[in-house]
Amino acid sequence: MKIHLTDWFRTGLPSPLQWGATRPDFLRLWPGSNAELDGQAAAGYPYLTLDGVEFYFQTDTFSDLCEICIKAWSLEEEEASSYFNYGWLRRNLTNAQVQAALQAQGVAYRVELGPTFQTPNLRTESGVIFAFDSDFEVAADAELMKVYLGLPVPGMWSEQ
């Protein structure tokens, strides 16, 4: 089964997985991933990774899914995956292009600048963070590096 990552961007939820998922949940969803996941566990990975998507857990026994990191900088334009449909996500996307894609999908977001950095990261209303490279001259040209999803934080959107 392929997961449409753009659905995650809209909802902030890792459906059909759920926050709190365990390794057996991954194997039920993707039965063919057993050898791949066994290899990662044997190598001591503190997370599971499938085709550029890293899944982090509360414990190192791969229990209680709590965060997901999508390495957009590594996705080729026509990236193929047994696990994911990347939609519009790919490497070399600029901040302006990501904003246009989110607007086209009707996803509410805001631009966030940190107190000690000026990288124009984007946070959706559902809590998804689009993190950009800090080496840019024009904010619109900042390149997308990673996308983060995590457990919802109450009041996160309304705080700013």
Coordinates of C-alpha atoms in Angstrom, one line a residue:
M1 CA 0.0 0.0 0.0
K2 CA 1.4 3.4 -0.9
I3 CA 0.8 6.4 1.4
H4 CA 0.1 9.8 -0.2
L5 CA 2.4 12.1 1.7
T6 CA 0.4 15.2 0.6
D7 CA -2.4 13.8 2.8
W8 CA -0.1 14.0 5.7
F9 CA 0.7 17.6 4.9
R10 CA -3.0 18.5 4.9
T11 CA -4.0 16.6 8.1
G12 CA -0.7 16.4 10.1
L13 CA -1.6 12.7 10.8
P14 CA 0.4 9.7 9.6
S15 CA -2.7 7.8 8.3
P16 CA -3.1 4.9 7.9
L17 CA -0.5 4.6 10.6
Q18 CA -1.4 6.3 13.9
W19 CA 0.7 8.2 16.5
G20 CA 1.8 5.5 18.9
A21 CA 2.2 2.9 16.2
T22 CA 4.7 0.1 16.7
R23 CA 7.0 -2.0 14.4
P24 CA 4.3 -4.7 14.0
D25 CA 1.9 -2.0 12.7
F26 CA 4.5 -1.2 10.0
L27 CA 4.7 -4.9 9.1
R28 CA 0.9 -5.1 8.8
L29 CA 0.9 -2.1 6.5
W30 CA 4.0 -3.2 4.5
P31 CA 4.5 -7.0 5.0
G32 CA 7.4 -6.9 2.5
S33 CA 9.5 -4.6 4.7
N34 CA 10.4 -7.1 7.3
A35 CA 14.0 -7.8 6.1
E36 CA 14.6 -4.1 5.6
L37 CA 13.4 -3.3 9.1
D38 CA 15.3 -6.3 10.6
G39 CA 18.5 -4.9 9.0
Q40 CA 18.0 -1.5 10.6
A41 CA 17.3 -3.0 14.0
A42 CA 20.4 -5.2 13.8
A43 CA 22.5 -2.1 12.8
G44 CA 21.3 -0.3 15.9
Y45 CA 19.2 2.4 14.2
P46 CA 17.2 4.4 16.7
Y47 CA 14.5 4.8 14.1
L48 CA 13.0 3.1 11.1
T49 CA 13.6 4.4 7.6
L50 CA 11.8 3.6 4.4
D51 CA 12.6 5.4 1.1
G52 CA 13.7 8.8 2.6
V53 CA 11.1 8.8 5.4
E54 CA 12.4 8.3 8.9
F55 CA 10.0 7.2 11.7
Y56 CA 11.0 8.0 15.3
F57 CA 9.7 6.3 18.4
Q58 CA 9.5 7.0 22.2
T59 CA 11.5 3.8 22.8
D60 CA 14.4 2.2 20.9
T61 CA 12.4 -1.0 20.6
F62 CA 10.4 0.8 17.8
S63 CA 7.3 1.4 20.0
D64 CA 5.1 4.5 20.2
L65 CA 5.6 6.4 17.0
C66 CA 6.0 10.1 17.8
E67 CA 7.8 11.8 14.9
I68 CA 8.3 11.5 11.2
C69 CA 11.1 13.2 9.2
I70 CA 10.8 13.3 5.4
K71 CA 14.2 14.0 3.7
A72 CA 12.9 16.1 0.8
W73 CA 16.5 17.0 -0.2
S74 CA 17.1 13.4 -1.2
L75 CA 14.0 12.9 -3.4
E76 CA 14.6 12.9 -7.2
E77 CA 12.0 14.5 -9.4
E78 CA 10.5 11.1 -10.5
E79 CA 11.4 9.2 -7.3
A80 CA 9.8 5.7 -7.1
S81 CA 8.9 4.1 -3.8
S82 CA 7.2 0.9 -2.8
Y83 CA 5.8 2.7 0.3
F84 CA 5.0 6.3 -0.7
N85 CA 3.5 8.5 -3.3
Y86 CA 5.5 11.7 -2.9
G87 CA 3.1 13.9 -4.9
W88 CA 4.7 17.3 -5.5
L89 CA 7.4 16.7 -3.0
R90 CA 11.0 16.5 -4.4
R91 CA 14.5 17.9 -4.1
N92 CA 15.3 21.5 -5.1
L93 CA 11.9 23.0 -4.2
T94 CA 12.2 26.6 -3.1
N95 CA 10.2 28.2 -0.3
A96 CA 8.1 30.0 -2.9
Q97 CA 7.3 26.7 -4.7
V98 CA 6.3 25.0 -1.4
Q99 CA 4.1 27.9 -0.5
A100 CA 2.4 27.7 -3.9
A101 CA 1.9 23.9 -3.6
L102 CA 0.3 24.3 -0.1
Q103 CA -1.9 27.1 -1.4
A104 CA -3.0 25.0 -4.3
Q105 CA -4.0 22.3 -1.8
G106 CA -5.8 24.8 0.4
V107 CA -3.4 24.0 3.3
A108 CA -3.2 26.9 5.8
Y109 CA 0.3 27.7 6.9
R110 CA 2.4 30.5 8.3
V111 CA 6.0 31.6 7.9
E112 CA 8.2 31.2 11.0
L113 CA 11.5 32.8 11.6
G114 CA 13.5 31.9 14.7
P115 CA 15.0 34.2 17.2
T116 CA 18.6 33.4 16.1
F117 CA 17.9 32.3 12.5
Q118 CA 16.2 33.9 9.5
T119 CA 15.4 30.7 7.6
P120 CA 11.7 31.1 6.5
N121 CA 10.4 27.7 7.7
L122 CA 6.7 27.0 7.1
R123 CA 4.3 25.5 9.7
T124 CA 0.9 24.3 8.6
E125 CA -2.2 24.6 10.8
S126 CA -2.0 20.9 11.4
G127 CA 1.6 21.3 12.8
V128 CA 3.6 20.0 9.8
I129 CA 7.0 21.9 9.5
F130 CA 8.7 22.5 6.2
A131 CA 12.4 23.2 7.1
F132 CA 14.6 25.1 4.6
D133 CA 18.3 25.5 4.0
S134 CA 19.7 28.5 5.7
D135 CA 22.2 29.3 2.9
F136 CA 20.1 31.7 0.7
E137 CA 20.1 35.3 -0.3
V138 CA 16.4 35.8 -1.0
A139 CA 13.9 34.0 1.4
A140 CA 11.7 32.8 -1.5
D141 CA 14.8 30.9 -2.9
A142 CA 15.5 29.0 0.3
E143 CA 15.6 25.3 -0.6
L144 CA 13.4 22.7 1.2
M145 CA 15.5 20.2 3.2
K146 CA 13.1 18.3 5.4
V147 CA 9.5 18.0 6.4
Y148 CA 8.6 17.1 10.0
L149 CA 5.4 15.6 11.4
G150 CA 5.0 15.0 15.1
L151 CA 2.5 14.5 17.9
P152 CA 0.1 17.5 18.0
V153 CA 0.9 20.1 20.6
P154 CA -2.3 21.7 22.1
G155 CA -2.6 25.4 21.2
M156 CA 0.5 25.3 18.9
W157 CA -1.2 27.1 16.0
S158 CA -2.9 29.8 18.2
E159 CA 0.2 30.7 20.2
Q160 CA 1.6 33.1 17.5

